[in-house]
C-alpha atoms as an extended CHARMM CRD file, in Angstrom:
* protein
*
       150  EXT
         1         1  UNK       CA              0.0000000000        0.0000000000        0.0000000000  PROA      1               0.0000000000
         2         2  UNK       CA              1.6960000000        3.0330000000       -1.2160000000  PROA      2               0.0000000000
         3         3  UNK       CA              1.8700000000        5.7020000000        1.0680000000  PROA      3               0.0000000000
         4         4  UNK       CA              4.0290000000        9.0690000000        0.2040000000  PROA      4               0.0000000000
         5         5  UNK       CA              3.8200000000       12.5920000000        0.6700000000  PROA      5               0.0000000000
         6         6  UNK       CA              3.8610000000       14.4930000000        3.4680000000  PROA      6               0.0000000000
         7         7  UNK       CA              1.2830000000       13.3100000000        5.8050000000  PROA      7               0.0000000000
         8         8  UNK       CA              2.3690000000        9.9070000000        7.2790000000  PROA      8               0.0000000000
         9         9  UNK       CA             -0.6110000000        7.2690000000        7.1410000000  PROA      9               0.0000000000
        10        10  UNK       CA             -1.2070000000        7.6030000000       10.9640000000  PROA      10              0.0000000000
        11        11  UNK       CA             -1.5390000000       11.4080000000       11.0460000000  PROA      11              0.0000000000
        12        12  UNK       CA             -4.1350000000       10.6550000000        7.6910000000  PROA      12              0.0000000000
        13        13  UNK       CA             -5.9290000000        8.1020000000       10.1810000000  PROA      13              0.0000000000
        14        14  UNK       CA             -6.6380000000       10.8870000000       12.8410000000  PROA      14              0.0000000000
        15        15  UNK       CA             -9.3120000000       12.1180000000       10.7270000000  PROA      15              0.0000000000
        16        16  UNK       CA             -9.6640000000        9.6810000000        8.2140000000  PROA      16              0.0000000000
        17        17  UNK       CA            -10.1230000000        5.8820000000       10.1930000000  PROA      17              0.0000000000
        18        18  UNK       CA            -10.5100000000        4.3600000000        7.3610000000  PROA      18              0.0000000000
        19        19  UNK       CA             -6.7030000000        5.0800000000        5.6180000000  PROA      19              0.0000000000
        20        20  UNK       CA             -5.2790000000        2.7480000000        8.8560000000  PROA      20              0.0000000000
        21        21  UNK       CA             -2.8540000000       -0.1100000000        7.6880000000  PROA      21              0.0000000000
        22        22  UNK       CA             -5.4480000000       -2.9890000000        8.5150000000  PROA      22              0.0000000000
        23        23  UNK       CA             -8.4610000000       -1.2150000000        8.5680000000  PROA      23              0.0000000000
        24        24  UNK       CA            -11.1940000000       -4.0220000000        8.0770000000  PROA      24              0.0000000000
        25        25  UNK       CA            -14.0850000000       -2.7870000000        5.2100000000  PROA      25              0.0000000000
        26        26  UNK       CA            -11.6710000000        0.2090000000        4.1690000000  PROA      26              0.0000000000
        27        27  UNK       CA            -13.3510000000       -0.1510000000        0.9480000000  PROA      27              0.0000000000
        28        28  UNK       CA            -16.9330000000       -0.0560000000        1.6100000000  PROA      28              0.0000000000
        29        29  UNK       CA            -15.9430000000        2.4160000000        4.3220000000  PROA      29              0.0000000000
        30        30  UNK       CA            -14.2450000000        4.7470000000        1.8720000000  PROA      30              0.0000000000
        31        31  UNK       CA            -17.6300000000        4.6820000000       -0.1420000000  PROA      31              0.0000000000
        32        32  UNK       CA            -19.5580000000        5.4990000000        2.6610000000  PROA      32              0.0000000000
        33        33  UNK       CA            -17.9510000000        8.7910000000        3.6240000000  PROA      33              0.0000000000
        34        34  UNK       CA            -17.8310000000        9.9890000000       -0.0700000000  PROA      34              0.0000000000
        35        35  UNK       CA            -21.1240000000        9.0220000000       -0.9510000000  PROA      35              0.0000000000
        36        36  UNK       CA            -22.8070000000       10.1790000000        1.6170000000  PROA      36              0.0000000000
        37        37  UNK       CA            -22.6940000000       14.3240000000        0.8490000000  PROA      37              0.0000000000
        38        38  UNK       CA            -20.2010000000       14.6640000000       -1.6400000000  PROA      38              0.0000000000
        39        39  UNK       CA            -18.8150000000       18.1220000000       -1.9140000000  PROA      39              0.0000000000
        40        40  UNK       CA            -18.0330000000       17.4680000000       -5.7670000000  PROA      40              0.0000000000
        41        41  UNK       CA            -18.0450000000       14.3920000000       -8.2850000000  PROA      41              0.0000000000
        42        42  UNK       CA            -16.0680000000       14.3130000000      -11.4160000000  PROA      42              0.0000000000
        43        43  UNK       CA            -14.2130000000       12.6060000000      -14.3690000000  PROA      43              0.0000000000
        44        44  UNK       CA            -11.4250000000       13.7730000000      -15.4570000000  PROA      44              0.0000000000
        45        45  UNK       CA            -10.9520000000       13.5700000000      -19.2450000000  PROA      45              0.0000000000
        46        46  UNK       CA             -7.2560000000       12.0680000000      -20.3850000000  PROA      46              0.0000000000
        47        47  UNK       CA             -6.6510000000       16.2750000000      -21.8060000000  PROA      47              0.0000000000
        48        48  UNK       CA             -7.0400000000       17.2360000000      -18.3140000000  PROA      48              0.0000000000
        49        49  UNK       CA            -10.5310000000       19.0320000000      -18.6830000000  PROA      49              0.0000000000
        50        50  UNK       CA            -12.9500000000       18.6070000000      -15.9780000000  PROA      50              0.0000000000
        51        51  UNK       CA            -16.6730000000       16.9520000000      -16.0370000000  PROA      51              0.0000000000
        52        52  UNK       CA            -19.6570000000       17.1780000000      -13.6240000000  PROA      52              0.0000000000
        53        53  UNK       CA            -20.6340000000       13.7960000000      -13.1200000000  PROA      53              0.0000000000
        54        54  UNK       CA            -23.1310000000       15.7980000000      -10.4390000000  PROA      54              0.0000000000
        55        55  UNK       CA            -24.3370000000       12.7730000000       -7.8110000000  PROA      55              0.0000000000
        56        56  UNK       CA            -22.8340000000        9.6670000000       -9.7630000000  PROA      56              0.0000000000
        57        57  UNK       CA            -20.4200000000        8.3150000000      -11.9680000000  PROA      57              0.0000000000
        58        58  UNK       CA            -22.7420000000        5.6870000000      -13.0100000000  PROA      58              0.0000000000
        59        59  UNK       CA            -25.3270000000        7.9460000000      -14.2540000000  PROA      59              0.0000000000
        60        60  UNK       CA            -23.4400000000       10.9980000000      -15.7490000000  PROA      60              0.0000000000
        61        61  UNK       CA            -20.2600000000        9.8320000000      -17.9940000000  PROA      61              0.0000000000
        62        62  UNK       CA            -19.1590000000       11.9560000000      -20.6770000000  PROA      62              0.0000000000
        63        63  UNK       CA            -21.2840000000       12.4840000000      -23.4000000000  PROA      63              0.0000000000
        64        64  UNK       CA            -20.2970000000        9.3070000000      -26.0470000000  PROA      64              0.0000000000
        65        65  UNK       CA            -18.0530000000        7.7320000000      -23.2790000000  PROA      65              0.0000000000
        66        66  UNK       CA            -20.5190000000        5.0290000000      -21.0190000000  PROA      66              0.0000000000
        67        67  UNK       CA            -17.9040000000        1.9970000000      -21.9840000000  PROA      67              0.0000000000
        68        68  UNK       CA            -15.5170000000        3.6370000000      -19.4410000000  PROA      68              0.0000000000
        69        69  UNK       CA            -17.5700000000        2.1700000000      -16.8850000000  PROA      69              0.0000000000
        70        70  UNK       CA            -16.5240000000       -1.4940000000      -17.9360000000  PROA      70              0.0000000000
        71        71  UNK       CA            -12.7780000000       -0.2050000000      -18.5050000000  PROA      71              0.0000000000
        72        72  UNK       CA            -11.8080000000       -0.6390000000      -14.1630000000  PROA      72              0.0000000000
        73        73  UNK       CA             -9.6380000000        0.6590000000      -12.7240000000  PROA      73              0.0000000000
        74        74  UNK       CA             -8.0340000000        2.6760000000      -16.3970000000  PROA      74              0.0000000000
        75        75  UNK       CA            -11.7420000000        4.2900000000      -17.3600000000  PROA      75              0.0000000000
        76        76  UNK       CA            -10.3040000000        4.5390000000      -20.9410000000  PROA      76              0.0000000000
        77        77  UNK       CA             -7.9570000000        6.9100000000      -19.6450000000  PROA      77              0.0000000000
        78        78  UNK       CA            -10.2330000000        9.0370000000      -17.8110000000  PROA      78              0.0000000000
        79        79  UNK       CA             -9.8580000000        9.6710000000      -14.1040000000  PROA      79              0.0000000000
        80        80  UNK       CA            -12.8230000000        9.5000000000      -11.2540000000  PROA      80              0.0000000000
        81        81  UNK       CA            -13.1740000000       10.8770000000       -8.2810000000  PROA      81              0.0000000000
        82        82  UNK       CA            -14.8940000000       12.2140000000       -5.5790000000  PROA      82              0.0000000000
        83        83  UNK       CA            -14.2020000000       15.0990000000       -3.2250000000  PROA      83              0.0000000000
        84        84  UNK       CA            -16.1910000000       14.7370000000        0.2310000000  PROA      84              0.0000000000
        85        85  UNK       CA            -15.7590000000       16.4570000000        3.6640000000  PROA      85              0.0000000000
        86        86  UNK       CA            -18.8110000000       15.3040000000        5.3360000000  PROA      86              0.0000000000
        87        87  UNK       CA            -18.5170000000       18.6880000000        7.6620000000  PROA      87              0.0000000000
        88        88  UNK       CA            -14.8350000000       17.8720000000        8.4930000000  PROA      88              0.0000000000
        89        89  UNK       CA            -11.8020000000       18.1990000000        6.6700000000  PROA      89              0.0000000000
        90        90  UNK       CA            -11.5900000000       17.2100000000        2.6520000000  PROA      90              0.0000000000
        91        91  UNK       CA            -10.6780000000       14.7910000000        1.1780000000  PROA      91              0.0000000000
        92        92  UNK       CA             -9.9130000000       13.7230000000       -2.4990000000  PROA      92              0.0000000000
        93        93  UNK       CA            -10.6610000000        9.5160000000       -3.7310000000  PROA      93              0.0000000000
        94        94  UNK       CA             -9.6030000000        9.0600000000       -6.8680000000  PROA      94              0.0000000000
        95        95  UNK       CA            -10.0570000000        5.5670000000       -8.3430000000  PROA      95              0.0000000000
        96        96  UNK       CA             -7.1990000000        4.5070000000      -10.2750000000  PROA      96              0.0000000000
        97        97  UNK       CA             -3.7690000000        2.2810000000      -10.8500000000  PROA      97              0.0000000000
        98        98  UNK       CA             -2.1760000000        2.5320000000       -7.5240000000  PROA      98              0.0000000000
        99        99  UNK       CA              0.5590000000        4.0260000000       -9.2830000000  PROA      99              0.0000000000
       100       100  UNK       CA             -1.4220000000        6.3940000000      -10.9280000000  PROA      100             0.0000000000
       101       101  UNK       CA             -0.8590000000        9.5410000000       -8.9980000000  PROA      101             0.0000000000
       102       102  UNK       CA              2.5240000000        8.2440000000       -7.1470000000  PROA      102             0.0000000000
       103       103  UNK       CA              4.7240000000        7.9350000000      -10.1840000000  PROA      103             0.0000000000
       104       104  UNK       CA              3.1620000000        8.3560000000      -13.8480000000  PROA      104             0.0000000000
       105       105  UNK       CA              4.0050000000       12.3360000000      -14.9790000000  PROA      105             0.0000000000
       106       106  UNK       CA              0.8530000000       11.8010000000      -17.4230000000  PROA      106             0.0000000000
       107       107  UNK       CA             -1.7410000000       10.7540000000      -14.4620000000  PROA      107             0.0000000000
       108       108  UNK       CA             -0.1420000000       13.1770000000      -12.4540000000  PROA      108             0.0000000000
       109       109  UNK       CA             -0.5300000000       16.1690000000      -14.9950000000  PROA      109             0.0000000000
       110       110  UNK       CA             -3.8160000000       15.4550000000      -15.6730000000  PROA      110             0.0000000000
       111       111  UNK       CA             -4.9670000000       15.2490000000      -11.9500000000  PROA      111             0.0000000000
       112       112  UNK       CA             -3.6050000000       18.1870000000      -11.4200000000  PROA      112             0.0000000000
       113       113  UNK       CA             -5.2330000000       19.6400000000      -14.3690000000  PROA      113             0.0000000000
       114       114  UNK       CA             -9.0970000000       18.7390000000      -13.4900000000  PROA      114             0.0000000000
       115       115  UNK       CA             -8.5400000000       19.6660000000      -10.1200000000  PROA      115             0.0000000000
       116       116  UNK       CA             -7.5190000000       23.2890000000      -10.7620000000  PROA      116             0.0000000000
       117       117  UNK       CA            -10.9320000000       23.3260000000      -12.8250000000  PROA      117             0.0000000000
       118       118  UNK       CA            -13.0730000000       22.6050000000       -9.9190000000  PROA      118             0.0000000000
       119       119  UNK       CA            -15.9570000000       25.0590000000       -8.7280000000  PROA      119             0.0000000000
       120       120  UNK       CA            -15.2370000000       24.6030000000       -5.0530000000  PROA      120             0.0000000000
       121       121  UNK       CA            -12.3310000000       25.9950000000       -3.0500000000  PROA      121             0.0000000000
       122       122  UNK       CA             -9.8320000000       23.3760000000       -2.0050000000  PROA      122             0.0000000000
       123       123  UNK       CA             -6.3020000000       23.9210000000        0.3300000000  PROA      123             0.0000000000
       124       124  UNK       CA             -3.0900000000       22.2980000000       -0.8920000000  PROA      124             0.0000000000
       125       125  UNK       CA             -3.4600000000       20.6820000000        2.4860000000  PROA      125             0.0000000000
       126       126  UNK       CA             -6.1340000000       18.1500000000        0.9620000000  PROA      126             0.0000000000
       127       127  UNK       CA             -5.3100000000       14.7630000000        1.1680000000  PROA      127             0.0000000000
       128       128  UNK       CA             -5.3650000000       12.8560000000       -1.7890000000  PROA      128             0.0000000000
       129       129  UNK       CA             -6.0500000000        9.0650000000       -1.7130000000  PROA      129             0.0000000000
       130       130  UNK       CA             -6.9280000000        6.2940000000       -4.0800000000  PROA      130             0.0000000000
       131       131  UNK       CA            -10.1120000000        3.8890000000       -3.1190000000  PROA      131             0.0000000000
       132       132  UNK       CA             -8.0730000000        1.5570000000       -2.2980000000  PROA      132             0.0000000000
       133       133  UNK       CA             -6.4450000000        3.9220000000        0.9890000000  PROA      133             0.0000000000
       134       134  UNK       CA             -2.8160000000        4.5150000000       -1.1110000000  PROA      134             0.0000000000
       135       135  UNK       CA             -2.2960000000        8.0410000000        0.1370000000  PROA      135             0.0000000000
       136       136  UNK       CA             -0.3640000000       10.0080000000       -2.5550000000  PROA      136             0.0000000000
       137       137  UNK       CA              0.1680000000       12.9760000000        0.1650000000  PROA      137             0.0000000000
       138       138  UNK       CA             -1.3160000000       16.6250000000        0.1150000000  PROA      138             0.0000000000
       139       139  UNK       CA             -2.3040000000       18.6730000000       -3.0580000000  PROA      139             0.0000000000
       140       140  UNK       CA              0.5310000000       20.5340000000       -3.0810000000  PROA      140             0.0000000000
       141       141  UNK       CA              2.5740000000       17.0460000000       -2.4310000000  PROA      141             0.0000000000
       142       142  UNK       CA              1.3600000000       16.3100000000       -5.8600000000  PROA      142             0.0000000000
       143       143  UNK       CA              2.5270000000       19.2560000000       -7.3390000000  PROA      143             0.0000000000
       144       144  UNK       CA              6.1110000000       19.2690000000       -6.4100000000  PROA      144             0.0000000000
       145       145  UNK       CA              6.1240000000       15.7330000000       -7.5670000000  PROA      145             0.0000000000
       146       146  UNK       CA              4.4680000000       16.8330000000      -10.8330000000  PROA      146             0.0000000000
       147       147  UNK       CA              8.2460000000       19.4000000000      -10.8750000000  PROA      147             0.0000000000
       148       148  UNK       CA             10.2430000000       16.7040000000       -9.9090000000  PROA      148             0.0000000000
       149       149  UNK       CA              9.1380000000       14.1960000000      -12.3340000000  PROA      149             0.0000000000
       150       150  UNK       CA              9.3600000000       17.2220000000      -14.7100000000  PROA      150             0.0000000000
């Protein structure tokens, strides 16, 4: 379970339970707290550009682009994800390659891109996880490693 950045997983756990090592049900867990008010749901299109998908992935692909549902976890090259906060601090689930946002420049790049189109106000202190609890580190974590891997 990848885990880099600059929060370490057990300072992540304090107010997120469900990023802990051997957390039993993180999955269905991690669904629970972004499904339950979600402050935004998108896809990200592989050019970076943003899309609503409003209350569900399911329901609202990209015009022309359902068959990304069957394509798990690459979404024909489109990213999804979910910001939540559930009255607490925010978080962003992106479903992906574990590797995704840890160490491919192209993922990375186009994160980073959909992000900065979002209508809602987010700090480069937001953690940024996968569904499956890898924790690629804060916002602005991602950035630096967006420089670094140039």
């Amino acid at each position: 379970m990848i885990t880099i950045g600059s929060i370490p997983r057990e300072k992540a756990c304090e107010d997120f339970p469900f990023l802990a090592q051997h957390y039993r049900g993180r999955r269905k867990a991690i669904k629970a707290f972004t499904h339950l008010a979600p402050d935004y749901v998108f896809w990200i299109y592989p050019d970076g550009d943003l899309f609503d998908a409003k209350d569900s992935h399911k329901n609202n692909t990209p015009k022309g682009f359902k068959h990304i549902l069957l394509d798990e976890p690459d979404y024909g090259g489109f990213l999804r994800g979910r910001v939540a906060s559930n009255y607490g601090p925010q978080i962003i689930v992106v479903y992906c390659r574990e590797e995704a946002l840890a160490s491919d420049p192209i993922k990375i790049r186009q994160f980073l891109n959909g992000v900065a189109q979002l209508p809602i106000p987010l700090q480069q202190t937001i953690l940024v996880v996968s569904d499956n609890a890898a924790i690629y580190g804060t916002l602005a974590d991602i950035h630096q490693r967006a420089r670094d891997l140039g």
